[in-house]
Tab-separated table of C-alpha atoms in Angstrom:
chain	number	residue	atom	x	y	z
A	1	MET	CA	-0.247	-0.115	0.250
A	2	HIS	CA	3.159	2.535	0.593
A	3	ILE	CA	6.481	2.466	0.427
A	4	LEU	CA	7.639	5.390	2.320
A	5	SER	CA	6.940	6.970	5.846
A	6	LYS	CA	8.247	10.052	7.669
A	7	SER	CA	11.147	7.824	9.244
A	8	THR	CA	12.100	6.076	5.807
A	9	TYR	CA	12.261	9.291	4.458
A	10	ILE	CA	14.279	10.789	7.138
A	11	LYS	CA	16.511	8.571	6.138
A	12	GLY	CA	16.825	8.608	2.665
A	13	GLU	CA	17.838	12.153	3.190
A	14	GLN	CA	20.476	11.259	5.777
A	15	CYS	CA	21.765	7.972	2.987
A	16	PRO	CA	20.106	6.520	0.926
A	17	LYS	CA	22.003	3.416	1.225
A	18	SER	CA	20.675	3.714	4.945
A	19	LEU	CA	17.382	3.826	3.157
A	20	TYR	CA	17.840	0.813	1.128
A	21	MET	CA	19.164	-1.572	3.806
A	22	TYR	CA	15.920	-0.541	6.374
A	23	LYS	CA	13.623	-1.616	3.563
A	24	LYS	CA	15.334	-4.729	2.200
A	25	HIS	CA	17.682	-6.041	4.806
A	26	PRO	CA	16.234	-4.612	8.422
A	27	TYR	CA	17.487	-7.502	10.020
A	28	LEU	CA	21.123	-5.954	9.891
A	29	ARG	CA	20.168	-2.831	12.029
A	30	ASP	CA	22.438	-2.434	15.146
A	31	LYS	CA	20.768	-3.444	18.386
A	32	LEU	CA	18.859	-0.678	19.690
A	33	SER	CA	20.743	0.873	23.130
A	34	ILE	CA	19.105	1.628	26.044
A	35	ALA	CA	19.376	5.111	25.765
A	36	GLN	CA	17.138	5.004	22.726
A	37	ARG	CA	14.828	3.424	24.265
A	38	ALA	CA	14.448	5.619	27.199
A	39	LYS	CA	14.278	8.406	24.531
A	40	PHE	CA	11.704	7.380	22.630
A	41	LYS	CA	9.945	6.773	25.931
A	42	ARG	CA	9.574	10.596	26.634
A	43	GLY	CA	8.431	11.235	23.653
A	44	THR	CA	5.436	8.909	23.655
A	45	ASP	CA	4.742	10.400	27.527
A	46	VAL	CA	4.414	14.167	25.494
A	47	GLY	CA	2.734	13.003	22.613
A	48	VAL	CA	-0.119	11.432	24.776
A	49	LEU	CA	-0.625	14.490	26.810
A	50	ALA	CA	-0.315	16.808	24.121
A	51	ARG	CA	-3.713	15.181	23.138
A	52	THR	CA	-5.537	16.479	26.023
A	53	TYR	CA	-5.531	19.929	24.637
A	54	PHE	CA	-7.778	18.639	21.695
A	55	PRO	CA	-9.910	16.598	23.504
A	56	ASN	CA	-12.196	13.782	22.465
A	57	GLY	CA	-10.327	12.803	19.474
A	58	VAL	CA	-10.668	9.927	17.338
A	59	ASN	CA	-7.783	7.498	17.035
A	60	MET	CA	-7.019	6.513	14.034
A	61	THR	CA	-3.686	4.172	14.978
A	62	PRO	CA	-4.088	0.488	13.441
A	63	ALA	CA	-4.175	-2.306	14.912
A	64	SER	CA	-1.107	-3.779	12.690
A	65	PRO	CA	0.577	-2.640	10.030
A	66	SER	CA	-1.710	-4.661	7.595
A	67	GLN	CA	-4.670	-2.105	8.607
A	68	PHE	CA	-3.095	1.045	7.317
A	69	GLY	CA	-4.777	1.155	3.844
A	70	LYS	CA	-8.349	0.478	6.135
A	71	MET	CA	-7.233	3.103	8.471
A	72	PHE	CA	-6.389	5.723	5.239
A	73	GLU	CA	-9.536	5.036	3.937
A	74	GLN	CA	-11.687	5.489	6.948
A	75	THR	CA	-9.384	8.866	7.804
A	76	MET	CA	-10.661	10.274	4.495
A	77	LYS	CA	-14.522	9.435	5.436
A	78	ASN	CA	-13.750	11.425	9.105
A	79	LEU	CA	-12.820	14.205	7.096
A	80	ASN	CA	-16.540	14.706	5.889
A	81	ASP	CA	-18.358	13.391	9.200
A	82	PRO	CA	-19.259	16.505	10.900
A	83	ASN	CA	-19.296	14.893	14.372
A	84	ILE	CA	-15.982	14.430	14.109
A	85	ASN	CA	-13.720	17.371	15.113
A	86	VAL	CA	-10.191	15.636	15.822
A	87	MET	CA	-8.301	12.578	14.934
A	88	TYR	CA	-5.115	11.582	16.628
A	89	GLU	CA	-2.577	9.577	14.400
A	90	ALA	CA	-4.496	10.297	11.262
A	91	ILE	CA	-3.364	8.465	8.367
A	92	PHE	CA	-2.719	9.518	5.068
A	93	ILE	CA	-1.207	7.988	2.191
A	94	TYR	CA	-0.236	9.980	-1.155
A	95	ASN	CA	2.409	8.601	-4.312
A	96	ASP	CA	3.290	5.578	-2.205
A	97	THR	CA	4.206	7.734	0.870
A	98	LEU	CA	2.516	7.179	4.369
A	99	ILE	CA	2.105	9.897	6.962
A	100	MET	CA	0.364	9.025	10.705
A	101	LEU	CA	-0.160	12.759	11.843
A	102	ASP	CA	-0.212	13.543	15.768
A	103	ILE	CA	-3.462	15.641	15.567
A	104	LEU	CA	-5.674	16.966	12.920
A	105	VAL	CA	-8.277	19.686	14.430
A	106	ARG	CA	-11.266	21.012	12.386
A	107	ASP	CA	-10.856	24.673	11.344
A	108	GLU	CA	-13.808	25.394	10.225
A	109	GLU	CA	-14.204	24.396	6.532
A	110	LYS	CA	-10.417	23.487	6.755
A	111	TRP	CA	-8.308	21.334	9.316
A	112	ARG	CA	-5.724	22.334	11.358
A	113	ALA	CA	-2.396	19.671	11.187
A	114	ILE	CA	-0.208	19.526	14.188
A	115	GLU	CA	3.089	17.465	14.453
A	116	VAL	CA	4.012	17.143	18.307
A	117	LYS	CA	7.783	17.422	19.233
A	118	SER	CA	8.952	16.458	23.090
A	119	SER	CA	11.533	18.752	22.684
A	120	LEU	CA	11.739	22.971	23.571
A	121	SER	CA	13.070	23.959	20.293
A	122	LEU	CA	12.763	23.287	16.788
A	123	SER	CA	15.764	21.408	14.740
A	124	ASP	CA	15.586	21.526	10.819
A	125	THR	CA	14.937	18.091	11.184
A	126	TYR	CA	11.514	18.567	12.621
A	127	TYR	CA	10.612	21.439	10.264
A	128	LYS	CA	11.368	18.641	7.324
A	129	ASP	CA	8.908	16.042	9.051
A	130	ALA	CA	6.311	18.440	8.667
A	131	ALA	CA	6.777	19.398	5.238
A	132	LEU	CA	6.565	16.348	4.540
A	133	GLN	CA	3.333	15.633	5.934
A	134	TYR	CA	2.092	19.044	4.021
A	135	TYR	CA	3.194	17.296	0.950
A	136	VAL	CA	0.658	14.433	1.739
A	137	LEU	CA	-1.938	16.172	3.152
A	138	ASN	CA	-1.878	18.511	0.281
A	139	GLY	CA	-1.576	15.411	-2.190
A	140	CYS	CA	-4.599	13.924	-0.296
A	141	LYS	CA	-6.696	17.103	-1.189
A	142	VAL	CA	-7.165	17.786	2.561
A	143	PRO	CA	-7.912	21.283	2.853
A	144	ILE	CA	-5.358	22.782	5.731
A	145	SER	CA	-5.916	26.259	7.269
A	146	ASP	CA	-2.425	25.592	9.083
A	147	MET	CA	0.474	23.148	9.538
A	148	GLN	CA	1.915	23.629	12.872
A	149	LEU	CA	5.012	22.137	15.203
A	150	MET	CA	3.642	21.779	18.942
A	151	TYR	CA	6.369	21.742	21.227
A	152	VAL	CA	6.982	22.298	25.174
A	153	ASN	CA	7.012	25.991	26.290
A	154	GLU	CA	10.897	26.084	27.881
A	155	ASN	CA	9.738	28.779	30.077
A	156	TYR	CA	6.404	27.084	31.788
A	157	VAL	CA	6.621	27.069	35.342
A	158	LYS	CA	4.812	24.001	37.197
A	159	ASN	CA	2.315	25.924	39.934
A	160	GLY	CA	-0.307	22.882	40.805
A	161	GLU	CA	-1.914	21.187	38.020
A	162	ILE	CA	-0.235	21.015	34.664
A	163	ASP	CA	-1.891	23.873	32.455
A	164	ILE	CA	-1.814	22.379	29.278
A	165	ASN	CA	-2.670	25.605	27.682
A	166	GLU	CA	1.138	26.964	28.761
A	167	LEU	CA	2.592	23.514	28.815
A	168	PHE	CA	2.921	24.056	25.064
A	169	VAL	CA	3.656	26.352	22.112
A	170	PHE	CA	2.957	26.610	18.624
A	171	LYS	CA	4.846	27.396	15.273
A	172	SER	CA	3.435	27.554	12.152
A	173	VAL	CA	5.092	26.191	9.725
A	174	LYS	CA	2.617	26.209	6.732
A	175	GLU	CA	4.779	28.821	4.438
A	176	TYR	CA	8.130	26.594	5.123
A	177	ALA	CA	6.393	23.396	3.525
A	178	GLU	CA	4.595	24.661	0.780
A	179	GLN	CA	7.936	25.931	-0.504
A	180	GLN	CA	9.364	22.543	-0.013
A	181	LEU	CA	6.397	20.586	-2.072
A	182	ASP	CA	8.626	20.318	-5.259
A	183	ILE	CA	11.806	19.463	-3.469
A	184	ILE	CA	10.111	16.853	-1.758
A	185	ASP	CA	8.033	15.277	-4.227
A	186	GLU	CA	11.464	15.138	-6.195
A	187	ASN	CA	12.956	13.497	-2.899
A	188	VAL	CA	9.912	10.760	-2.557
A	189	ASN	CA	10.299	9.685	-6.432
A	190	LYS	CA	14.115	9.396	-6.446
A	191	PHE	CA	13.988	7.674	-2.711
A	192	LYS	CA	11.027	5.138	-4.302
A	193	ASP	CA	13.365	4.442	-7.222
A	194	ILE	CA	16.647	3.455	-4.466
A	195	VAL	CA	14.167	1.088	-2.806
A	196	ASN	CA	13.332	-0.933	-6.046
A	197	LEU	CA	16.911	-1.207	-6.861
A	198	SER	CA	18.166	-4.463	-7.024
A	199	ASN	CA	21.527	-3.660	-4.738
A	200	ALA	CA	22.215	-1.252	-2.395
A	201	PRO	CA	24.052	1.987	-3.728
A	202	ARG	CA	27.304	2.642	-3.516
A	203	VAL	CA	27.826	5.192	-0.396
A	204	ASN	CA	30.620	5.839	0.818
A	205	ILE	CA	30.629	6.145	4.807
A	206	GLY	CA	30.970	9.583	5.806
A	207	THR	CA	29.639	12.244	8.228
A	208	GLN	CA	26.369	11.196	7.533
A	209	CYS	CA	26.751	7.917	9.429
A	210	PHE	CA	26.169	9.870	12.222
A	211	THR	CA	24.549	13.249	11.015
A	212	PRO	CA	21.303	13.829	11.949
A	213	TYR	CA	21.456	10.765	13.810
A	214	LYS	CA	23.456	8.046	14.402
A	215	CYS	CA	22.672	5.238	11.385
A	216	GLU	CA	21.274	1.815	13.008
A	217	PHE	CA	23.273	0.503	10.166
A	218	LEU	CA	26.840	1.507	11.224
A	219	GLY	CA	27.826	-2.164	12.377
A	220	HIS	CA	27.047	-3.279	8.586
A	221	CYS	CA	28.752	-0.646	6.565
A	222	TRP	CA	31.691	-0.174	9.097
A	223	LYS	CA	32.316	-3.665	8.925
A	224	LYS	CA	35.582	-3.460	6.808
A	225	VAL	CA	37.231	-0.474	9.267
A	226	GLU	CA	39.473	-1.731	11.229
A	227	ASP	CA	38.972	-1.587	15.125
A	228	ASN	CA	42.214	0.684	15.151
A	229	SER	CA	41.872	2.611	12.498
A	230	PHE	CA	42.649	6.317	12.650
A	231	LEU	CA	38.743	7.019	11.795
A	232	HIS	CA	38.417	6.239	15.695
A	233	THR	CA	40.676	9.289	16.483
A	234	THR	CA	39.468	12.524	17.672
A	235	ALA	CA	41.991	15.132	17.170
A	236	PHE	CA	41.202	15.817	13.844
A	237	SER	CA	37.795	16.565	12.560
A	238	ASP	CA	35.638	14.194	11.116
A	239	LYS	CA	35.361	15.816	7.825
A	240	ASP	CA	38.997	15.812	7.137
A	241	LEU	CA	38.931	12.373	8.450
A	242	PHE	CA	36.685	11.032	6.000
A	243	SER	CA	38.136	12.840	3.121
A	244	LEU	CA	41.514	11.065	3.924
A	245	TYR	CA	39.798	7.826	4.201
A	246	ASN	CA	37.796	7.946	1.187
A	247	SER	CA	40.689	9.454	-1.238
A	248	GLY	CA	42.410	6.124	-0.792
A	249	ILE	CA	44.649	6.842	2.639
A	250	GLN	CA	42.587	4.154	4.393
A	251	ASN	CA	45.119	2.500	6.727
A	252	ASN	CA	47.311	4.156	9.622
A	253	LYS	CA	50.099	3.845	7.436
A	254	GLY	CA	49.329	6.528	5.384
A	255	PHE	CA	47.418	8.445	7.906
A	256	LYS	CA	50.717	8.875	9.969
A	257	ARG	CA	52.758	10.823	7.029
A	258	PHE	CA	50.305	13.611	8.184
A	259	LEU	CA	51.381	13.787	11.668
A	260	ASP	CA	53.498	15.151	14.110
A	261	PRO	CA	55.357	12.486	16.163
A	262	LEU	CA	54.535	14.450	19.197
A	263	SER	CA	51.145	15.396	18.177
A	264	THR	CA	47.742	14.154	20.073
A	265	GLU	CA	46.922	12.700	17.137
A	266	MET	CA	49.797	10.579	17.032
A	267	TYR	CA	49.621	9.879	20.850
A	268	GLN	CA	45.768	8.644	20.306
A	269	LEU	CA	47.111	6.416	17.117
A	270	ASP	CA	49.523	4.664	18.828
A	271	ALA	CA	47.023	3.840	21.621
A	272	LEU	CA	44.161	2.797	19.279
A	273	GLU	CA	47.280	0.303	17.429
A	274	GLN	CA	47.907	-1.066	20.845
A	275	ASP	CA	44.358	-1.116	21.780
A	276	THR	CA	45.109	0.536	25.058
A	277	PHE	CA	44.332	4.064	26.330
A	278	TYR	CA	45.843	7.674	26.322
A	279	ILE	CA	46.006	10.030	28.500
A	280	ASN	CA	47.812	13.353	29.025
A	281	TYR	CA	49.122	12.308	32.993
A	282	LYS	CA	50.765	15.756	33.721
A	283	LYS	CA	47.272	17.544	33.359
A	284	PHE	CA	45.027	14.831	34.821
A	285	TYR	CA	47.416	15.110	37.870
A	286	ASP	CA	46.871	18.947	38.181
A	287	LEU	CA	43.146	18.993	37.890
A	288	ILE	CA	42.562	15.908	40.286
A	289	GLY	CA	44.228	17.689	43.154
A	290	LYS	CA	45.822	16.434	45.925
A	291	ARG	CA	45.937	12.582	47.371
A	292	THR	CA	43.556	11.438	49.986
A	293	GLU	CA	42.205	8.454	51.506
A	294	SER	CA	39.210	10.758	52.358
A	295	VAL	CA	37.233	10.140	49.429
A	296	ALA	CA	33.772	9.278	48.384
A	297	PHE	CA	32.517	8.107	45.193
A	298	LEU	CA	29.282	9.827	44.504
A	299	ASN	CA	26.244	8.387	42.343
A	300	ILE	CA	23.795	10.675	41.514
A	301	LEU	CA	20.835	10.105	39.631
A	302	PHE	CA	18.997	13.155	37.243
A	303	TYR	CA	15.792	12.438	36.428
A	304	SER	CA	15.010	15.399	34.121
A	305	PRO	CA	11.203	15.110	32.818
A	306	ALA	CA	9.835	16.618	29.900
A	307	ILE	CA	6.282	17.188	31.722
A	308	PRO	CA	7.586	19.230	35.187
A	309	LEU	CA	6.620	17.439	38.431
A	310	LEU	CA	7.549	19.810	41.188
A	311	ASP	CA	5.992	22.792	41.542
A	312	GLY	CA	8.273	25.853	40.364
A	313	HIS	CA	9.900	23.380	38.226
A	314	LYS	CA	10.575	23.793	34.506
A	315	PRO	CA	10.265	21.183	31.593
A	316	TYR	CA	13.246	19.282	32.043
A	317	GLN	CA	14.606	20.934	34.816
A	318	GLU	CA	16.591	18.271	36.809
A	319	ILE	CA	15.424	16.460	39.908
A	320	ILE	CA	17.771	14.416	41.750
A	321	SER	CA	15.991	10.891	42.525
A	322	ALA	CA	18.200	9.231	44.236
A	323	PHE	CA	22.034	8.596	45.008
A	324	SER	CA	24.750	6.519	46.252
A	325	ILE	CA	27.334	7.411	48.302
A	326	LEU	CA	30.927	4.895	48.569
A	327	SER	CA	33.295	5.618	51.476
A	328	ASN	CA	36.977	4.807	50.025
A	329	GLU	CA	38.421	4.343	53.776
A	330	SER	CA	35.351	1.886	55.241
A	331	GLY	CA	33.976	0.657	51.890
A	332	GLU	CA	30.461	1.746	53.607
A	333	THR	CA	27.576	2.604	51.502
A	334	LYS	CA	24.956	5.382	51.701
A	335	GLU	CA	21.715	5.194	49.799
A	336	TRP	CA	19.013	7.344	49.176
A	337	ASN	CA	16.160	7.686	46.455
A	338	CYS	CA	12.547	9.224	46.432
A	339	PHE	CA	11.003	7.207	43.655
A	340	ASP	CA	7.956	7.315	45.662
A	341	ASP	CA	7.313	10.486	45.943
A	342	TYR	CA	9.706	13.354	44.305
A	343	SER	CA	8.776	16.254	46.628
A	344	LYS	CA	10.706	14.521	49.194
A	345	MET	CA	13.986	15.959	46.961
A	346	GLU	CA	15.146	18.399	49.031
A	347	GLU	CA	15.374	16.444	52.027
A	348	GLY	CA	17.470	14.422	50.104
A	349	LEU	CA	19.765	17.211	49.032
A	350	LYS	CA	20.084	17.958	53.009
A	351	ILE	CA	20.914	14.327	53.559
A	352	LEU	CA	23.473	14.503	50.762
A	353	THR	CA	25.420	17.865	51.815
A	354	GLU	CA	25.752	16.255	55.464
A	355	GLU	CA	27.188	13.091	54.366
A	356	LEU	CA	29.728	14.856	51.895
A	357	LYS	CA	30.492	17.411	54.535
A	358	ARG	CA	32.644	14.457	56.014
A	359	TYR	CA	35.364	14.111	53.341
A	360	GLU	CA	38.243	15.891	51.765
A	361	LYS	CA	36.832	14.834	47.994
A	362	VAL	CA	34.259	13.753	46.424
A	363	VAL	CA	34.607	12.136	43.001
A	364	TYR	CA	31.552	11.803	40.631
A	365	PHE	CA	31.501	11.174	36.736
A	366	SER	CA	28.303	12.466	34.997
A	367	PRO	CA	27.436	14.712	31.891
A	368	GLN	CA	25.546	17.153	34.351
A	369	ASN	CA	26.886	19.567	36.762
A	370	ILE	CA	26.457	18.943	40.307
A	371	ASN	CA	27.872	22.187	41.666
A	372	LEU	CA	25.823	24.502	39.811
A	373	MET	CA	22.572	21.946	40.459
A	374	MET	CA	23.317	22.697	44.302
A	375	GLN	CA	23.758	25.992	44.311
A	376	ARG	CA	20.009	26.447	42.238
A	377	TYR	CA	18.357	24.668	45.076
A	378	ASN	CA	20.573	26.966	48.008
A	379	ILE	CA	20.660	23.421	49.590
A	380	ILE	CA	24.657	24.021	50.219
A	381	GLU	CA	27.224	27.073	50.966
A	382	SER	CA	30.339	26.488	48.456
A	383	LYS	CA	32.989	26.528	51.146
A	384	GLU	CA	31.259	23.445	52.916
A	385	VAL	CA	31.327	21.206	49.880
A	386	LEU	CA	31.288	22.707	46.411
A	387	PHE	CA	35.460	23.250	46.162
A	388	LYS	CA	35.574	19.198	47.216
A	389	ILE	CA	33.461	17.839	44.138
A	390	ILE	CA	34.958	16.584	41.584
A	391	ASN	CA	33.780	15.516	38.047
A	392	LEU	CA	35.913	12.955	36.805
A	393	LYS	CA	34.359	12.895	33.445
A	394	ASP	CA	35.396	16.734	33.111
A	395	VAL	CA	38.603	16.299	34.459
A	396	LEU	CA	39.383	13.455	31.944
A	397	LYS	CA	38.054	15.390	28.539
A	398	ASN	CA	40.578	18.011	29.440
A	399	SER	CA	43.529	15.543	29.984
A	400	ASP	CA	42.943	14.425	26.396
A	401	PHE	CA	41.544	10.883	27.329
A	402	PHE	CA	41.252	8.879	24.361
A	403	TYR	CA	40.152	5.114	23.894
A	404	LYS	CA	38.696	3.630	20.752
A	405	LYS	CA	34.990	3.467	22.236
A	406	THR	CA	34.938	6.984	23.624
A	407	LYS	CA	34.882	9.089	20.302
A	408	TYR	CA	31.160	7.771	20.006
A	409	ASP	CA	30.298	7.653	23.941
A	410	PHE	CA	32.475	8.935	26.487
A	411	SER	CA	31.157	6.975	29.201
A	412	LEU	CA	31.977	5.562	32.619
A	413	LYS	CA	31.489	2.227	31.085
A	414	THR	CA	33.974	2.870	27.744
A	415	ILE	CA	36.076	4.637	29.616
A	416	TYR	CA	36.376	1.474	32.222
A	417	GLU	CA	36.664	-0.834	29.308
A	418	GLY	CA	39.662	1.156	28.043
A	419	LEU	CA	41.600	0.728	31.572
A	420	PHE	CA	40.376	-2.486	31.615
A	421	PRO	CA	40.426	-4.185	28.278
A	422	SER	CA	39.298	-7.770	29.546
A	423	GLU	CA	36.321	-6.418	31.565
A	424	SER	CA	32.937	-5.154	30.724
A	425	ILE	CA	30.175	-3.286	32.692
A	426	PHE	CA	26.622	-2.342	32.124
A	427	GLU	CA	25.549	1.133	30.516
A	428	HIS	CA	24.145	3.843	32.817
A	429	SER	CA	21.151	4.181	30.838
A	430	ARG	CA	20.024	0.778	32.528
A	431	ILE	CA	19.889	2.788	35.664
A	432	ILE	CA	17.825	5.665	34.020
A	433	LEU	CA	15.588	3.293	32.578
A	434	ASN	CA	14.754	1.098	35.354
A	435	ALA	CA	14.219	4.293	37.944
A	436	THR	CA	11.484	5.545	35.801
A	437	SER	CA	9.611	2.273	35.559
A	438	ASP	CA	6.309	1.579	36.121
A	439	ASN	CA	8.012	-1.940	38.026
A	440	GLU	CA	8.695	-1.714	41.406
A	441	LEU	CA	11.254	-4.390	40.819
A	442	GLU	CA	13.222	-2.712	38.054
A	443	ARG	CA	13.154	0.556	40.771
A	444	ILE	CA	14.745	-2.030	43.362
A	445	LEU	CA	17.637	-2.940	40.927
A	446	VAL	CA	18.500	0.974	40.695
A	447	GLY	CA	20.327	0.669	44.269
A	448	GLN	CA	22.423	-2.431	43.527
A	449	ASP	CA	23.331	-0.935	40.043
A	450	MET	CA	24.292	2.603	41.494
A	451	GLU	CA	26.214	0.516	44.407
A	452	GLU	CA	28.110	-1.489	41.531
A	453	GLU	CA	28.673	1.628	39.476
A	454	ASN	CA	30.602	3.493	42.179
A	455	LYS	CA	32.649	0.333	42.813
A	456	TYR	CA	33.491	0.596	38.817
A	457	LEU	CA	34.256	4.707	39.167
A	458	GLN	CA	36.606	3.553	42.683
A	459	LYS	CA	38.603	1.106	40.986
A	460	ALA	CA	38.924	3.611	37.513
A	461	TYR	CA	40.135	6.267	39.865
A	462	LYS	CA	42.393	4.633	41.858
A	463	PHE	CA	43.892	3.012	38.395
A	464	LEU	CA	44.321	6.578	36.998
A	465	LEU	CA	46.158	7.708	40.056
A	466	LYS	CA	48.881	5.173	40.261
């Protein structure tokens, strides 16, 4: 009934080979990461809440893919039913391209088309999403009064019950979408031809493997790239690396001709070839400060819901939902969480502050800046705790730490596995997914995982100080 969809169209724009592989060989896709699963769940939650802005709609979501055609016919009938004013996931098909529109609202004799996004701002990809939807709606002769992107208002502050009218903002993209009609029509026909090829199109690996999204066929397309390839280095831009690689310089020997023997690039290349890590120890020791046994290893769990849960909070404002503190001297662990009631967070922060006062140094690993967060909530005085808190992630980045996996994922997992190549540890995202689960048993596992992760942090810290 259809060949393309919104997701496959975006794949075609990113890389025609990715589109072909998805349609013809989907079993070769890389495994979905835990972090991606958590991101999808967040988007779903926002989409469901957005429907309450336009209540009493008819849900057109098919029970199975085989029902797309039937639901398309029903959607077209509903357009002429005066008793139906709102549809969710309305299905339209034009030029072998299927869309499922988040929300369609009757606007007198026309319809207002709305695509919901869970973000605080709009990217180029979101505009392209909407333009494709408008192209299909236009092709189906649906009278559209406006094509809009509905997204989260970054300035919204919760005060009591969620005010749905203030939580979301709208951006009209109809004018943009109309300007894109000819381009989209050309792309759709081109992508349909690609899908009908007998073999995958030849496409060199390049920056499109990661932009705007990491391609799910990376493992397949990169299977001929050596594990120790110079492509995994970070001291050169990806554009320059791929330019060299696709010009015929596909091994490290050829790449070395461009390097200063004492450069960071060469040190990274040596680490790749020896399957080890590189770090500028001088920078590391300067940043890590004096040695002491009075060290606390802090594992702190942030939850940044798109829909604020606490009064005074904005969308995506962080909540500390749990922490685990491992004492380097005694080996004891102190744990706390507020999974049952996030309003207990400030109480937990006070407990955290008192615990951290006991140590000369506090080491944690996180993309978040705990110091700024603590200052935001006015929980602690900087002279008591802030000066002693060290984010090992920042320290390692500023010390030029490199391992073959850190280019794509600078996490405790990849760093640990660089330091201890015979060992493997779980993704931190597993903790996040379990912490936000509705399953009580999964939430119980969070404390155990945080304690275990703290032990990995302690082991890595001690190893680097040797």
